[in-house]
Coordinates of C-alpha atoms and ligand atoms in Angstrom, one line a residue:
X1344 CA -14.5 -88.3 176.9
X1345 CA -10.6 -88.7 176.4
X1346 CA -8.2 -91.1 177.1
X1347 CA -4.8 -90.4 178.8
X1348 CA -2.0 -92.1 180.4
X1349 CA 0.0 -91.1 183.0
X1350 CA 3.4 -92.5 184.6
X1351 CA 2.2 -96.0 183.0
X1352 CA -1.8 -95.5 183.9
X1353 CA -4.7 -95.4 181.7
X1354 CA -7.6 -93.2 182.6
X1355 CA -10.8 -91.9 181.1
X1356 CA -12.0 -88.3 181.8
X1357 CA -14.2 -85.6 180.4
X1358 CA -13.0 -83.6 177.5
X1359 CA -11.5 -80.4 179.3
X1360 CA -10.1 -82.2 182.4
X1361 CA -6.7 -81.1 183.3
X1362 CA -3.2 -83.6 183.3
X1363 CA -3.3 -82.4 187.4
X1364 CA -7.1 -83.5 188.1
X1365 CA -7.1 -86.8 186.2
X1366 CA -3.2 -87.3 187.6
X1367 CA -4.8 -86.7 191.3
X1368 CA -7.9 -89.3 189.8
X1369 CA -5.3 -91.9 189.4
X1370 CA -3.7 -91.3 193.2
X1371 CA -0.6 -89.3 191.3
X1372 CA 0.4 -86.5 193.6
X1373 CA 2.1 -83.7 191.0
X1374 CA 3.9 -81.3 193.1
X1375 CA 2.5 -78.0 193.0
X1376 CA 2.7 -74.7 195.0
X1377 CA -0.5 -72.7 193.2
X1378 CA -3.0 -74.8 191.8
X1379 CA -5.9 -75.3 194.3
X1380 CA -8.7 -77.7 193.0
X1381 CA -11.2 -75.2 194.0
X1382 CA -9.9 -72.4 192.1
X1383 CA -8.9 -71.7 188.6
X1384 CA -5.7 -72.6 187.8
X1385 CA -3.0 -69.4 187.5
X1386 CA -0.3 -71.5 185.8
X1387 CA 2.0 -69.1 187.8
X1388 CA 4.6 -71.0 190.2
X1389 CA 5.7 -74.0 187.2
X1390 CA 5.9 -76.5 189.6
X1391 CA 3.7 -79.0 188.3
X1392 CA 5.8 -79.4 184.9
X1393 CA 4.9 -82.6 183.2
X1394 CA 7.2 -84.0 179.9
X1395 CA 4.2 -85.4 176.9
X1396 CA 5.4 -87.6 174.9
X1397 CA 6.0 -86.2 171.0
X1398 CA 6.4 -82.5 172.7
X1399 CA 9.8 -80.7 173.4
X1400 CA 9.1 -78.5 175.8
X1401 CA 8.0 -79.0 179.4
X1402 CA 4.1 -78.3 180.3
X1403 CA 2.3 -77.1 183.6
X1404 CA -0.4 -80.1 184.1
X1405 CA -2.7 -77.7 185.9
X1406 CA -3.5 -75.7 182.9
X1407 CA -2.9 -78.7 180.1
X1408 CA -6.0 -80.2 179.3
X1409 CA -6.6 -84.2 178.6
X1410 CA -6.2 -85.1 175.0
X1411 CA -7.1 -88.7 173.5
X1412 CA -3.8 -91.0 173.3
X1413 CA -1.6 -88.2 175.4
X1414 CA 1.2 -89.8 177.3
X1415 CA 2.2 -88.1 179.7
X1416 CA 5.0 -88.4 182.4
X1417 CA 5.5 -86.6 186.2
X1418 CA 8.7 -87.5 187.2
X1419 CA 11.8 -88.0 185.7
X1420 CA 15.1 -86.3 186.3
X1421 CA 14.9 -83.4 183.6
X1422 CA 11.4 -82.6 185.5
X1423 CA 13.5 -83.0 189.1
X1424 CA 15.9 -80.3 188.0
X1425 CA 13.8 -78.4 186.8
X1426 CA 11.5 -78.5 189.8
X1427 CA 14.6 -78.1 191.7
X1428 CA 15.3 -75.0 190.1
X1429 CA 11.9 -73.5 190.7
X1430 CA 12.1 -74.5 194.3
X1431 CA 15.5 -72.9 194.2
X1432 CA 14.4 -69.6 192.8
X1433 CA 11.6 -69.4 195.0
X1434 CA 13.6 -69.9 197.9
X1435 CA 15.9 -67.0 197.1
X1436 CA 12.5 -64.9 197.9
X1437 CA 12.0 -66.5 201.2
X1438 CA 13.2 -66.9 204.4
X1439 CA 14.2 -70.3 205.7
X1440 CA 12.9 -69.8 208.5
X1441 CA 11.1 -73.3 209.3
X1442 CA 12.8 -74.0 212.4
X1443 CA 11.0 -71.5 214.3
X1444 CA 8.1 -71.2 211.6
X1445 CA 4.6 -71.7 212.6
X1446 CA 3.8 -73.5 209.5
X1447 CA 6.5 -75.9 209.6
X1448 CA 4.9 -79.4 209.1
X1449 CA 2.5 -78.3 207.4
X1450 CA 4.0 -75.8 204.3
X1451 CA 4.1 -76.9 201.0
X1452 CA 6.8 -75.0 200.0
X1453 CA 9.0 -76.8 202.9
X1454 CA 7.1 -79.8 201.8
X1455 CA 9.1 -79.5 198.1
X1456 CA 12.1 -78.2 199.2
X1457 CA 12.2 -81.5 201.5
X1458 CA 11.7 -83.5 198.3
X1459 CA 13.6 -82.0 196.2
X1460 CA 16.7 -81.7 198.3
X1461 CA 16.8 -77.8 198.3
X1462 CA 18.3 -76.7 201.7
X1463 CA 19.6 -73.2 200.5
X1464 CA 19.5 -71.2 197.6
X1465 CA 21.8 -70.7 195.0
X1466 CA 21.2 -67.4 194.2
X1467 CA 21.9 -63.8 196.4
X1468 CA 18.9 -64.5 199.1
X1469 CA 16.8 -61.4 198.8
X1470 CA 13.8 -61.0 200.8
X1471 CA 11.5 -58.4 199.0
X1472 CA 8.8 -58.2 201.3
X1473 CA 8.8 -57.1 204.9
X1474 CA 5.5 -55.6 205.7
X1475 CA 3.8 -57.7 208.6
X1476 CA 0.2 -57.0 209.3
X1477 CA -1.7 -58.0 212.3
X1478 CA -4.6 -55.7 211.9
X1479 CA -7.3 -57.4 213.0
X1480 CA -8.3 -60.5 215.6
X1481 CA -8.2 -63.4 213.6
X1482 CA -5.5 -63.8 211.0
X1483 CA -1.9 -62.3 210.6
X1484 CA -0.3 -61.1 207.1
X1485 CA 3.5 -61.8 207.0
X1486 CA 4.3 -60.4 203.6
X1487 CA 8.1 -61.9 203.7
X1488 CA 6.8 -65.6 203.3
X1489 CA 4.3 -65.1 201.0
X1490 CA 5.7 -66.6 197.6
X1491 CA 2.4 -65.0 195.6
X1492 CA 0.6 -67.6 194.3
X1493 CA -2.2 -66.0 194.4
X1494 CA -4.7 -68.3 195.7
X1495 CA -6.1 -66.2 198.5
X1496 CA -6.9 -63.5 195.5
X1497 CA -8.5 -66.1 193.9
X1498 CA -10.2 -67.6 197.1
X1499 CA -11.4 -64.3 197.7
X1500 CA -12.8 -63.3 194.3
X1501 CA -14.0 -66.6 192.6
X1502 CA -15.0 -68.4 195.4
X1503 CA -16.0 -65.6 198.4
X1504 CA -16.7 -62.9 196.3
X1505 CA -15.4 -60.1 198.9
X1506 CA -12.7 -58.8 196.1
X1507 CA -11.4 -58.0 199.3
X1508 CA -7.2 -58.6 198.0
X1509 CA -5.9 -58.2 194.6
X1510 CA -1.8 -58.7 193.5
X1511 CA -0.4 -55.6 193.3
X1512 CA 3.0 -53.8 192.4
X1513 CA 5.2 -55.3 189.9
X1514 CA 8.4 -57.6 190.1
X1515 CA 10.1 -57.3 193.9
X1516 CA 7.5 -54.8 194.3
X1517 CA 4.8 -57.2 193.8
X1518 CA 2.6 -58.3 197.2
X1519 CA -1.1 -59.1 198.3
X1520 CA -2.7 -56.1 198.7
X1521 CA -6.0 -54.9 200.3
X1522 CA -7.2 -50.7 198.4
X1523 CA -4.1 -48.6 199.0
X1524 CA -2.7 -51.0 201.1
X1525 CA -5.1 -50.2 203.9
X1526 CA -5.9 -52.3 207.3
X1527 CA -8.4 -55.2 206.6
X1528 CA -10.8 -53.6 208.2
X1529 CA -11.3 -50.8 205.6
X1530 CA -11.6 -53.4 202.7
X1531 CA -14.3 -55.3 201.5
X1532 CA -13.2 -58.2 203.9
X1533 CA -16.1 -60.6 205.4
X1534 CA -13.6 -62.1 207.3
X1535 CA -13.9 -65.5 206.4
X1536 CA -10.9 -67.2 206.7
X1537 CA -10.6 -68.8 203.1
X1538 CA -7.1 -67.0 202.7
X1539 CA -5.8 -68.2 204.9
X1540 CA -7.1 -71.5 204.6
X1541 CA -5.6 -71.7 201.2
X1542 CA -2.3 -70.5 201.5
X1543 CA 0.6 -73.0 201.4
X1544 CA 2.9 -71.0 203.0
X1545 CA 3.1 -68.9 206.2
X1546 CA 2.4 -65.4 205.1
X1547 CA -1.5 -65.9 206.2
X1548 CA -1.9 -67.6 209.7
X1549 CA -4.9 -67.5 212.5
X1550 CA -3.6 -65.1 215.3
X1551 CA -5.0 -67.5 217.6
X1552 CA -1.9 -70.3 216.8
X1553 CA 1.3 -67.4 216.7
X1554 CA 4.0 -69.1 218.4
X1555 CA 1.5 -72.0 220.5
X1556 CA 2.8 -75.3 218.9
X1557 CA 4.4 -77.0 216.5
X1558 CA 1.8 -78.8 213.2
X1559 CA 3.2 -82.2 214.9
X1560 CA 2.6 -81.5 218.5
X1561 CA -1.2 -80.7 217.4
X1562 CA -4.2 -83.4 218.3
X1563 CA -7.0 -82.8 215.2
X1564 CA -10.3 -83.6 216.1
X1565 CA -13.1 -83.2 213.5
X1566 CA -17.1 -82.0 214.5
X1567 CA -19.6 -80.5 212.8
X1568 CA -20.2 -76.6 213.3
X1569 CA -22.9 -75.8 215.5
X1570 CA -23.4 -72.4 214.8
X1571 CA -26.5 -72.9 212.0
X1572 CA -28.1 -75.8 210.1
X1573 CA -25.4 -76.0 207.1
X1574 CA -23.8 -78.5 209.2
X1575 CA -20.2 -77.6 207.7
X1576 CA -17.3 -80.0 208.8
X1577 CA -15.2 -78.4 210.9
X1578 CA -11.5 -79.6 212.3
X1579 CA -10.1 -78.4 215.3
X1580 CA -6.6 -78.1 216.3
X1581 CA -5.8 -78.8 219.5
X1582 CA -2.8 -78.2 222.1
X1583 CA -3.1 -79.6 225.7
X1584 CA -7.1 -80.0 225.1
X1585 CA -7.7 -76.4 224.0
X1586 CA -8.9 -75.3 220.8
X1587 CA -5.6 -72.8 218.5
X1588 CA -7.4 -73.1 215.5
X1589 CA -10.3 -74.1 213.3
X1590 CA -9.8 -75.3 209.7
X1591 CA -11.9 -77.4 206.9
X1592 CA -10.8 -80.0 205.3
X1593 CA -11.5 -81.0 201.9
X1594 CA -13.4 -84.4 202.7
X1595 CA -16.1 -82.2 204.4
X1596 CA -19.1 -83.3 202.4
X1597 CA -20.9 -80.1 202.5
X1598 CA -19.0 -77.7 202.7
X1599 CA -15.2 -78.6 201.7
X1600 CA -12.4 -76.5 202.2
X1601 CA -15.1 -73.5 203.8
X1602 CA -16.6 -71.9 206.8
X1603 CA -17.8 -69.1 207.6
X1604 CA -16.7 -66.7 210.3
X1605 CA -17.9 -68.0 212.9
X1606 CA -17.4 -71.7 212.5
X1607 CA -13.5 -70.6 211.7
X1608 CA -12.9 -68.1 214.8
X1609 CA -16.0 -68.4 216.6
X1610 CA -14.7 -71.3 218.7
X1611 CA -13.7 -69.8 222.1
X1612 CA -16.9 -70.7 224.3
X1613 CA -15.8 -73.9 223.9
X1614 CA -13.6 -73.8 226.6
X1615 CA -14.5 -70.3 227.9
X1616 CA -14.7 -70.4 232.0
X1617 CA -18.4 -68.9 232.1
X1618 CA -19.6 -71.9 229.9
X1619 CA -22.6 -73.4 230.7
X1620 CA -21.8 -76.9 231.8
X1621 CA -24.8 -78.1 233.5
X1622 CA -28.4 -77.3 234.1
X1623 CA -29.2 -74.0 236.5
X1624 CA -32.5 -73.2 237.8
X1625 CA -33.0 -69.3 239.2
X1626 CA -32.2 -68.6 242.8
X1627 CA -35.5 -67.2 244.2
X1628 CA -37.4 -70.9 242.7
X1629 CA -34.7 -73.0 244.0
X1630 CA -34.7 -72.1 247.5
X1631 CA -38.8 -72.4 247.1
X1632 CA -38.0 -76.2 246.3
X1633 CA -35.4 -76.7 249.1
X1634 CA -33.2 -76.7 246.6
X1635 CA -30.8 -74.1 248.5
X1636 CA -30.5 -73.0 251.7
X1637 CA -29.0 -69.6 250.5
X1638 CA -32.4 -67.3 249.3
X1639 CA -32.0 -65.0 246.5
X1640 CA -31.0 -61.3 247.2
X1641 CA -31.5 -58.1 245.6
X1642 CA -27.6 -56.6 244.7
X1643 CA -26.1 -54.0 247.5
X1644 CA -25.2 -52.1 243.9
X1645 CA -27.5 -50.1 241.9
X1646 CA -29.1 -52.2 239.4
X1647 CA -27.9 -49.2 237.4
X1648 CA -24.4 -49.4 238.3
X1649 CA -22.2 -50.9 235.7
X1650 CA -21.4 -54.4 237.1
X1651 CA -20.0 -57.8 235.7
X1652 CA -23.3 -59.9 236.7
X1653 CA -22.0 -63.0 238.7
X1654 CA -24.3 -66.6 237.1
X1655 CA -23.8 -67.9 240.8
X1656 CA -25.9 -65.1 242.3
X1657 CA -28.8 -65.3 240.2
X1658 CA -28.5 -69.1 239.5
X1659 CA -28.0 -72.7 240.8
X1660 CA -26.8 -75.4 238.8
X1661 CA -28.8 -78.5 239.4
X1662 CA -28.8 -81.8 237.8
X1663 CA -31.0 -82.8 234.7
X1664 CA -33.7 -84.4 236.0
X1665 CA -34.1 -82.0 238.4
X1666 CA -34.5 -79.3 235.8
X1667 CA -36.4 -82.2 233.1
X1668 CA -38.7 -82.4 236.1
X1669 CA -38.9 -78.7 237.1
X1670 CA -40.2 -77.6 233.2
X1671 CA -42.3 -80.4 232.8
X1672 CA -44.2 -80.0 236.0
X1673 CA -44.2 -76.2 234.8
X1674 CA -45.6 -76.9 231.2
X1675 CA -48.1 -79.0 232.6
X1676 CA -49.7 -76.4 235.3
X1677 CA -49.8 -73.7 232.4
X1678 CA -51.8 -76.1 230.0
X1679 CA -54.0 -77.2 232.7
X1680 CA -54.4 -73.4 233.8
X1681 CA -54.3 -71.6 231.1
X1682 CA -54.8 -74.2 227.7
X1683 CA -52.2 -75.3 225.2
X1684 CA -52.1 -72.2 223.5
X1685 CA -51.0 -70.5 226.3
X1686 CA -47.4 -71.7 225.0
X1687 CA -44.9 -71.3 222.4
X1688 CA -42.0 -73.5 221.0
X1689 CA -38.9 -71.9 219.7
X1690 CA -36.4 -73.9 218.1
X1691 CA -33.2 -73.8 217.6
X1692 CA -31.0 -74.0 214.3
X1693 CA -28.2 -75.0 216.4
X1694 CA -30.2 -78.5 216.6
X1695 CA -30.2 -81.0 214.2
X1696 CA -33.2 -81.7 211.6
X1697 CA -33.8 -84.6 214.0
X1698 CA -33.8 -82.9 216.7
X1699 CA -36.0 -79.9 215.4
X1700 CA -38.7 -82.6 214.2
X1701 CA -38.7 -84.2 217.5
X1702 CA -39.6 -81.1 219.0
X1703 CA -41.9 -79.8 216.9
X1704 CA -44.1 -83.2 217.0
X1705 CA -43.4 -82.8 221.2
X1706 CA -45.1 -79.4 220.9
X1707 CA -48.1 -80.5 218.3
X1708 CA -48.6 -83.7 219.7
X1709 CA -47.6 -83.7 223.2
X1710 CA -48.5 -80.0 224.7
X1711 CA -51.3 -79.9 221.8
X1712 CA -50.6 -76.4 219.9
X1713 CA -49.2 -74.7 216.5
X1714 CA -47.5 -71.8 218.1
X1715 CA -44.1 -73.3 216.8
X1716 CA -41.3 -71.0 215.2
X1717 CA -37.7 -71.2 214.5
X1718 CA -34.3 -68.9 214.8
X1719 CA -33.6 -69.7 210.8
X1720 CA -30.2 -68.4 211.8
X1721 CA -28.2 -66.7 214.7
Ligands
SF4_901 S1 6.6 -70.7 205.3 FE1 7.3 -72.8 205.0 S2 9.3 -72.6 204.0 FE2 8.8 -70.7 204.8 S3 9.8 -70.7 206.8 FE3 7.7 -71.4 207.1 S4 7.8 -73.6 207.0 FE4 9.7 -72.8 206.1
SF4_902 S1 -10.9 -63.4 205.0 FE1 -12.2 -64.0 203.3 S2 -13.1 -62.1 202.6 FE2 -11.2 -61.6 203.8 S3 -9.5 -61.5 202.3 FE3 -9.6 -63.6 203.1 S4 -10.9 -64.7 201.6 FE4 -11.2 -62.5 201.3
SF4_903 S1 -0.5 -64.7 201.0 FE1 -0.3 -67.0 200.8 S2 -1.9 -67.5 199.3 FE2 -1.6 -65.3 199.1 S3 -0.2 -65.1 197.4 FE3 1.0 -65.2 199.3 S4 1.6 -67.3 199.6 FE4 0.0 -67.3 198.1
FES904 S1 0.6 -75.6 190.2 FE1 0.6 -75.5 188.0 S2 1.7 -73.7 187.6 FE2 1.6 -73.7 189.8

């Protein structure tokens, strides 16, 4: 263990922490554009310059690791300007585009040029990168506003191990690039979103939120995934009630800053107009019960036509204890008939462990057999 002290605060921390984690320990926020505290640290974008006391020069706290009876310091105003000059030189690169930017709100590079008072560059602007790609369903590439930090390569490699994106190209030639610069599709891509996730700027954004609403006009409301039993956090973003785009947020206990592909874009039944919304028994048993006065009918069409099947035909929505009553009354005359073997329980992943236990000990104990299996995953 060492002992360091930062902006006037004592802290003790494992021997190989960084200034940056045991500053973020202590609630100290040290600006930063490409460290990620899931990844390794690039030292690449020099924002996160600290001053130590008995050294000259200035040092990037991500990579500078804790030593016993270090003082350190995060702001001051030779570290402003010189953050100010980063910003500055970054912004050259860039487009200011935040008034119609998608990102705008929530963009850490907008975030420090806020901070830092940096409203324009002082260099020529140049804008090096133009390519925009938008060759697949789920997220966009819009090379002009990536300031290549890097952390999607290192999402990508360290954490999802696709290798999907590396850095390529040198100087103003230098952008994120998937094998000879080839659609998504073609790469090694699982398509999991963690890019994107990570990216502080707007260069990688979910297709699904292009030009719907601005970060403050979004409601956030957080759920778990229901997809399998990891139970990741999930946080939905929300304009007018409907879902533009999932995220994870670092609090998530299991699963932090990650999902998977389908708890990231696999969202839209959740407001899709064929949902199931309530209980629907079929047609030809629900006029048998009285249940409609309109009897089941075999289609004019061929059944081997090619035809969108229409729910309504086939089914009729009833309330739950009319269905409850309907399956147990069912489960009941097949034991009686035929034994309790006669039945099978699947269950669901989608459930919780609760809810799985309860229905296995419904099938064991209460129809009186074994023949209990489970979808492990979907
Ligand atoms: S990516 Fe950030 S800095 Fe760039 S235009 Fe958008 S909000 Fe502004
Ligand atoms: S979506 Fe996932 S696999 Fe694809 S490039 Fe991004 S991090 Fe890599
Ligand atoms: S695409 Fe985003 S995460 Fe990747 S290097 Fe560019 S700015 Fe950084
Ligand atoms: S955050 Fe440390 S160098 Fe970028």
């Amino acid at each position: 263990m060492v002992t360091v002290t930062i902006d006037g605060k004592s802290i003790q921390v494992e021997t190989g922490t960084t200034v940056m984690e045991a500053a973020r320990d202590l609630g100290i926020e040290i600006p930063h554009l490409c460290y990620h505290p899931e990844l390794s640290a690039s030292g690449g974008c020099r924002l996160c310059i600290v001053e130590v006391e008995g050294r000259a020069g200035l040092e990037p706290s991500c990579q500078l690791a804790c030593a016993d009876d270090q003082v350190v310091r995060t702001q001051s105003k030779r570290l402003s300007q010189m953050r100010r000059e980063v910003i500055d030189l970054f912004v050259s690169d860039h487009p200011l585009d935040c008034v119609i930017c998608d990102k705008a709100g929530a963009c850490l590079l907008q975030k420090y040029a806020y901070e830092y008072g940096v409203s324009e560059t002082s260099y020529d602007l140049e804008v090096s990168r133009s390519l925009f790609q938008d060759d697949n369903p789920f997220f966009l590439r819009d090379h002009k506003y990536c300031i290549l930090c890097g952390r999607c390569v290192r999402v990508c490699n360290e954490v999802i191990g696709a290798d999907a994106i590396e850095l390529a190209g040198r100087g103003f030639e230098s952008h994120v690039a998937t094998p000879f610069d080839g659609p998504m599709i073609d790469s090694s891509c699982i398509f999991c979103g963690s890019c994107v996730q990570v990216c502080p700027t707007a260069a990688l954004m979910p297709v699904s939120r292009r030009g719907k609403g601005r970060e403050w006009d979004l409601d956030r409301i957080k759920t778990i995934c229901g997809y399998c039993g990891v139970g990741c956090q999930v946080e939905y973003a929300l304009k007018d009630s409907r879902i533009l785009y999932a995220q994870a947020t670092p609090d998530a206990p299991v699963n932090g800053e990650f999902l998977c592909t389908k708890g990231r874009y696999g969202w839209d039944f959740a407001t899709h107009p064929e949902r199931l919304t309530t209980p629907m028994i079929r047609r030809d048993m629900a006029y048998e019960l009285g249940l409609t006065d309109e009897p089941w009918h075999l289609p004019d069409a061929s059944p081997l036509a090619v035809q969108q099947p229409k729910i309504e035909d086939s089914f009729v929505p009833v309330g739950w204890d009319t269905a409850l009553d309907l399956v147990a009354q069912k489960l009941a005359d097949t034991v009686k008939e035929n034994g309790p073997d006669s039945i099978m329980g699947l269950a669901s992943a989608r459930c919780t462990n609760e809810e799985n236990y309860v229905f296995q000990k419904f099938m064991r104990a209460g129809i009186g057999t074994n023949n209990l299996d489970h979808c492990a995953r979907l």
